[in-house]
mmCIF file of C-alpha atoms in Angstrom:
data_model
loop_
_atom_site.group_PDB
_atom_site.id
_atom_site.type_symbol
_atom_site.label_atom_id
_atom_site.label_comp_id
_atom_site.label_asym_id
_atom_site.label_seq_id
_atom_site.Cartn_x
_atom_site.Cartn_y
_atom_site.Cartn_z
ATOM 1 C CA MET Z 1 10.995 -14.565 -9.878
ATOM 2 C CA MET Z 2 8.575 -11.912 -8.685
ATOM 3 C CA ALA Z 3 4.854 -12.332 -9.325
ATOM 4 C CA ALA Z 4 3.202 -9.347 -10.995
ATOM 5 C CA LEU Z 5 0.901 -7.340 -8.778
ATOM 6 C CA PRO Z 6 -2.408 -6.987 -10.621
ATOM 7 C CA ILE Z 7 -3.255 -3.422 -9.553
ATOM 8 C CA GLN Z 8 -4.533 -0.562 -11.664
ATOM 9 C CA GLN Z 9 -3.320 2.990 -11.174
ATOM 10 C CA HIS Z 10 -5.545 6.024 -10.621
ATOM 11 C CA SER Z 11 -8.263 6.536 -13.201
ATOM 12 C CA ARG Z 12 -8.949 10.289 -12.758
ATOM 13 C CA VAL Z 13 -12.639 9.356 -13.238
ATOM 14 C CA CYS Z 14 -15.243 9.121 -10.471
ATOM 15 C CA ALA Z 15 -16.359 5.486 -10.083
ATOM 16 C CA ALA Z 16 -19.851 6.610 -8.999
ATOM 17 C CA THR Z 17 -20.658 9.483 -11.366
ATOM 18 C CA GLY Z 18 -18.337 8.888 -14.334
ATOM 19 C CA ARG Z 19 -17.207 12.532 -14.123
ATOM 20 C CA SER Z 20 -13.561 13.325 -14.865
ATOM 21 C CA LEU Z 21 -11.531 14.345 -11.844
ATOM 22 C CA LEU Z 22 -9.896 17.670 -12.687
ATOM 23 C CA PRO Z 23 -6.822 19.336 -11.201
ATOM 24 C CA GLY Z 24 -7.711 20.766 -7.789
ATOM 25 C CA ASP Z 25 -10.705 18.433 -7.267
ATOM 26 C CA LYS Z 26 -10.880 16.615 -3.944
ATOM 27 C CA TYR Z 27 -10.977 12.856 -4.453
ATOM 28 C CA PHE Z 28 -11.356 9.743 -2.323
ATOM 29 C CA SER Z 29 -9.746 6.420 -3.235
ATOM 30 C CA ILE Z 30 -10.173 2.875 -1.992
ATOM 31 C CA LEU Z 31 -8.225 -0.318 -2.563
ATOM 32 C CA LEU Z 32 -10.384 -3.455 -2.763
ATOM 33 C CA ASP Z 33 -9.861 -7.152 -3.361
ATOM 34 C CA GLU Z 34 -12.082 -8.107 -6.308
ATOM 35 C CA ALA Z 35 -11.733 -11.562 -7.851
ATOM 36 C CA SER Z 36 -8.182 -11.975 -6.495
ATOM 37 C CA GLN Z 37 -7.066 -8.621 -7.892
ATOM 38 C CA LEU Z 38 -6.285 -5.453 -5.977
ATOM 39 C CA VAL Z 39 -8.565 -2.827 -7.525
ATOM 40 C CA ARG Z 40 -8.334 0.913 -6.960
ATOM 41 C CA LYS Z 41 -11.516 3.002 -7.215
ATOM 42 C CA ASP Z 42 -11.458 6.792 -7.248
ATOM 43 C CA TYR Z 43 -14.406 9.031 -6.323
ATOM 44 C CA SER Z 44 -15.182 12.721 -6.552
ATOM 45 C CA ALA Z 45 -16.223 14.415 -3.301
ATOM 46 C CA GLU Z 46 -19.860 14.503 -4.438
ATOM 47 C CA GLY Z 47 -19.800 10.861 -5.611
ATOM 48 C CA TRP Z 48 -18.111 9.464 -2.469
ATOM 49 C CA PRO Z 49 -20.397 6.798 -0.935
ATOM 50 C CA GLY Z 50 -18.164 6.317 2.121
ATOM 51 C CA ALA Z 51 -15.600 3.631 2.766
ATOM 52 C CA PRO Z 52 -16.824 0.040 2.449
ATOM 53 C CA SER Z 53 -15.864 -2.263 5.311
ATOM 54 C CA GLU Z 54 -13.992 -4.602 2.937
ATOM 55 C CA ALA Z 55 -11.622 -1.866 1.726
ATOM 56 C CA ILE Z 56 -7.957 -2.712 2.216
ATOM 57 C CA ALA Z 57 -7.074 0.995 2.249
ATOM 58 C CA VAL Z 58 -8.852 4.357 2.043
ATOM 59 C CA TRP Z 59 -7.288 7.770 1.382
ATOM 60 C CA SER Z 60 -8.122 11.174 -0.031
ATOM 61 C CA GLY Z 61 -6.333 14.054 -1.645
ATOM 62 C CA ARG Z 62 -6.528 16.648 -4.389
ATOM 63 C CA VAL Z 63 -5.888 15.940 -8.055
ATOM 64 C CA PRO Z 64 -2.569 17.634 -8.880
ATOM 65 C CA ASP Z 65 -2.089 19.956 -11.808
ATOM 66 C CA ALA Z 66 -0.621 18.066 -14.769
ATOM 67 C CA ASN Z 67 2.489 20.318 -14.764
ATOM 68 C CA GLN Z 68 2.883 20.351 -10.986
ATOM 69 C CA LYS Z 69 6.067 18.729 -9.760
ATOM 70 C CA ARG Z 70 5.088 16.398 -6.929
ATOM 71 C CA ARG Z 71 7.172 15.865 -3.856
ATOM 72 C CA LEU Z 72 6.697 12.325 -2.632
ATOM 73 C CA THR Z 73 4.949 12.278 0.737
ATOM 74 C CA PHE Z 74 4.102 9.224 2.781
ATOM 75 C CA ASP Z 75 0.990 8.614 4.792
ATOM 76 C CA ASP Z 76 2.278 6.294 7.506
ATOM 77 C CA ASP Z 77 -1.245 5.597 8.778
ATOM 78 C CA LEU Z 78 -2.336 4.474 5.306
ATOM 79 C CA LEU Z 79 0.723 2.248 4.956
ATOM 80 C CA MET Z 80 0.087 0.768 8.410
ATOM 81 C CA GLU Z 81 -3.564 0.114 7.549
ATOM 82 C CA CYS Z 82 -2.583 -1.691 4.323
ATOM 83 C CA PHE Z 83 0.085 -3.657 6.199
ATOM 84 C CA GLU Z 84 -2.375 -4.817 8.863
ATOM 85 C CA ARG Z 85 -5.144 -5.713 6.395
ATOM 86 C CA LEU Z 86 -2.780 -7.904 4.386
ATOM 87 C CA SER Z 87 -1.689 -9.885 7.465
ATOM 88 C CA GLU Z 88 -3.685 -13.032 6.627
ATOM 89 C CA GLU Z 89 -2.832 -13.106 2.910
ATOM 90 C CA SER Z 90 -0.933 -16.083 1.523
ATOM 91 C CA GLU Z 91 -0.921 -15.268 -2.212
ATOM 92 C CA THR Z 92 2.679 -14.664 -3.351
ATOM 93 C CA ALA Z 93 2.107 -11.177 -4.807
ATOM 94 C CA ARG Z 94 0.342 -10.005 -1.638
ATOM 95 C CA VAL Z 95 3.002 -11.478 0.650
ATOM 96 C CA GLN Z 96 5.586 -9.547 -1.391
ATOM 97 C CA PHE Z 97 3.444 -6.387 -1.264
ATOM 98 C CA ARG Z 98 3.133 -6.643 2.552
ATOM 99 C CA TYR Z 99 6.861 -7.286 2.944
ATOM 100 C CA VAL Z 100 7.750 -4.141 0.996
ATOM 101 C CA ILE Z 101 5.240 -2.117 3.045
ATOM 102 C CA ALA Z 102 6.955 -3.482 6.180
ATOM 103 C CA LEU Z 103 10.350 -2.342 4.838
ATOM 104 C CA LEU Z 104 8.965 1.149 4.187
ATOM 105 C CA LEU Z 105 7.441 1.288 7.675
ATOM 106 C CA LEU Z 106 10.782 0.180 9.148
ATOM 107 C CA ARG Z 107 12.565 2.937 7.253
ATOM 108 C CA ARG Z 108 9.946 5.442 8.478
ATOM 109 C CA LYS Z 109 10.463 4.148 12.054
ATOM 110 C CA ARG Z 110 6.778 3.258 12.397
ATOM 111 C CA LEU Z 111 7.837 -0.364 12.876
ATOM 112 C CA LYS Z 112 10.859 -1.520 14.859
ATOM 113 C CA PHE Z 113 12.866 -4.654 14.157
ATOM 114 C CA GLU Z 114 12.802 -7.105 17.062
ATOM 115 C CA ASP Z 115 14.126 -10.430 15.747
ATOM 116 C CA ILE Z 116 14.059 -13.058 12.991
ATOM 117 C CA ARG Z 117 12.216 -16.334 13.485
ATOM 118 C CA ARG Z 118 13.173 -19.317 11.341
ATOM 119 C CA ASP Z 119 10.860 -22.168 10.483
ATOM 120 C CA GLY Z 120 12.744 -24.573 8.226
ATOM 121 C CA ASP Z 121 13.846 -22.565 5.192
ATOM 122 C CA GLN Z 122 11.341 -19.757 5.846
ATOM 123 C CA GLU Z 123 12.358 -16.625 7.741
ATOM 124 C CA TYR Z 124 9.931 -14.251 9.449
ATOM 125 C CA LEU Z 125 10.677 -10.700 10.524
ATOM 126 C CA GLN Z 126 9.482 -10.031 14.065
ATOM 127 C CA LEU Z 127 8.405 -6.371 14.201
ATOM 128 C CA LYS Z 128 6.793 -4.057 16.733
ATOM 129 C CA CYS Z 129 4.718 -0.924 16.137
ATOM 130 C CA SER Z 130 6.468 2.079 17.674
ATOM 131 C CA ARG Z 131 3.126 3.694 18.539
ATOM 132 C CA SER Z 132 0.921 0.874 19.799
ATOM 133 C CA GLY Z 133 3.504 -1.722 20.779
ATOM 134 C CA ALA Z 134 1.610 -4.329 18.707
ATOM 135 C CA ALA Z 135 3.757 -7.245 17.522
ATOM 136 C CA PHE Z 136 3.788 -8.400 13.901
ATOM 137 C CA GLU Z 137 5.372 -11.228 11.976
ATOM 138 C CA VAL Z 138 6.173 -10.825 8.293
ATOM 139 C CA ALA Z 139 7.231 -13.650 5.986
ATOM 140 C CA ASP Z 140 10.391 -12.865 4.039
ATOM 141 C CA PRO Z 141 9.576 -13.695 0.388
ATOM 142 C CA ARG Z 142 13.297 -13.542 -0.458
ATOM 143 C CA LEU Z 143 12.982 -10.796 -3.039
ATOM 144 C CA ALA Z 144 16.037 -9.698 -4.968
ATOM 145 C CA GLU Z 145 16.833 -5.996 -4.512
ATOM 146 C CA ALA Z 146 15.502 -5.213 -8.007
ATOM 147 C CA ASP Z 147 12.235 -7.012 -7.157
ATOM 148 C CA VAL Z 148 11.854 -4.942 -3.974
ATOM 149 C CA GLY Z 149 12.184 -1.827 -6.123
ATOM 150 C CA ARG Z 150 9.562 -3.061 -8.579
ATOM 151 C CA VAL Z 151 7.080 -3.917 -5.818
ATOM 152 C CA GLN Z 152 7.755 -0.537 -4.175
ATOM 153 C CA ASP Z 153 7.155 1.251 -7.500
ATOM 154 C CA GLU Z 154 3.873 -0.653 -7.876
ATOM 155 C CA LEU Z 155 2.873 0.358 -4.341
ATOM 156 C CA PHE Z 156 3.615 4.020 -5.092
ATOM 157 C CA ARG Z 157 1.680 3.826 -8.369
ATOM 158 C CA VAL Z 158 -1.442 2.245 -6.890
ATOM 159 C CA LEU Z 159 -1.511 4.722 -4.004
ATOM 160 C CA GLY Z 160 -0.994 7.623 -6.413
ATOM 161 C CA TRP Z 161 2.426 8.507 -4.983
ATOM 162 C CA GLU Z 162 4.285 8.184 -8.267
#
């Protein structure tokens, strides 16, 4: 059974000023670990204090018009940053989150599959970054296909890619 990922979606309110973020406004977002929860904070351009060093991910964009049909776009650098920052996590939901990010990066050809390492019943994907050549190992949490989809949907929601 998949553990729920405790992440909030975008608030459309600046965390610093309390001002509503309106369509067309530039915003900055960060993903933080607060009390064992992944917390997203959104900021207006004028309220942006800069990225804290403990941020798991940082990105920016423009608030879309409510009626605007969005085409899903991926920021491979943001995904890679999240993937790398979650490398030392052992909590089930975060291991699952990192695994799904790895699958997306494989599909995007940012990571390349090298091998599988087995340690007892646990399998680890051996991956390599296509840009830097850095090697990574990712625990396979043995998610059912439906669970992978749910974790991926959660990832898209928290990053505002829904």
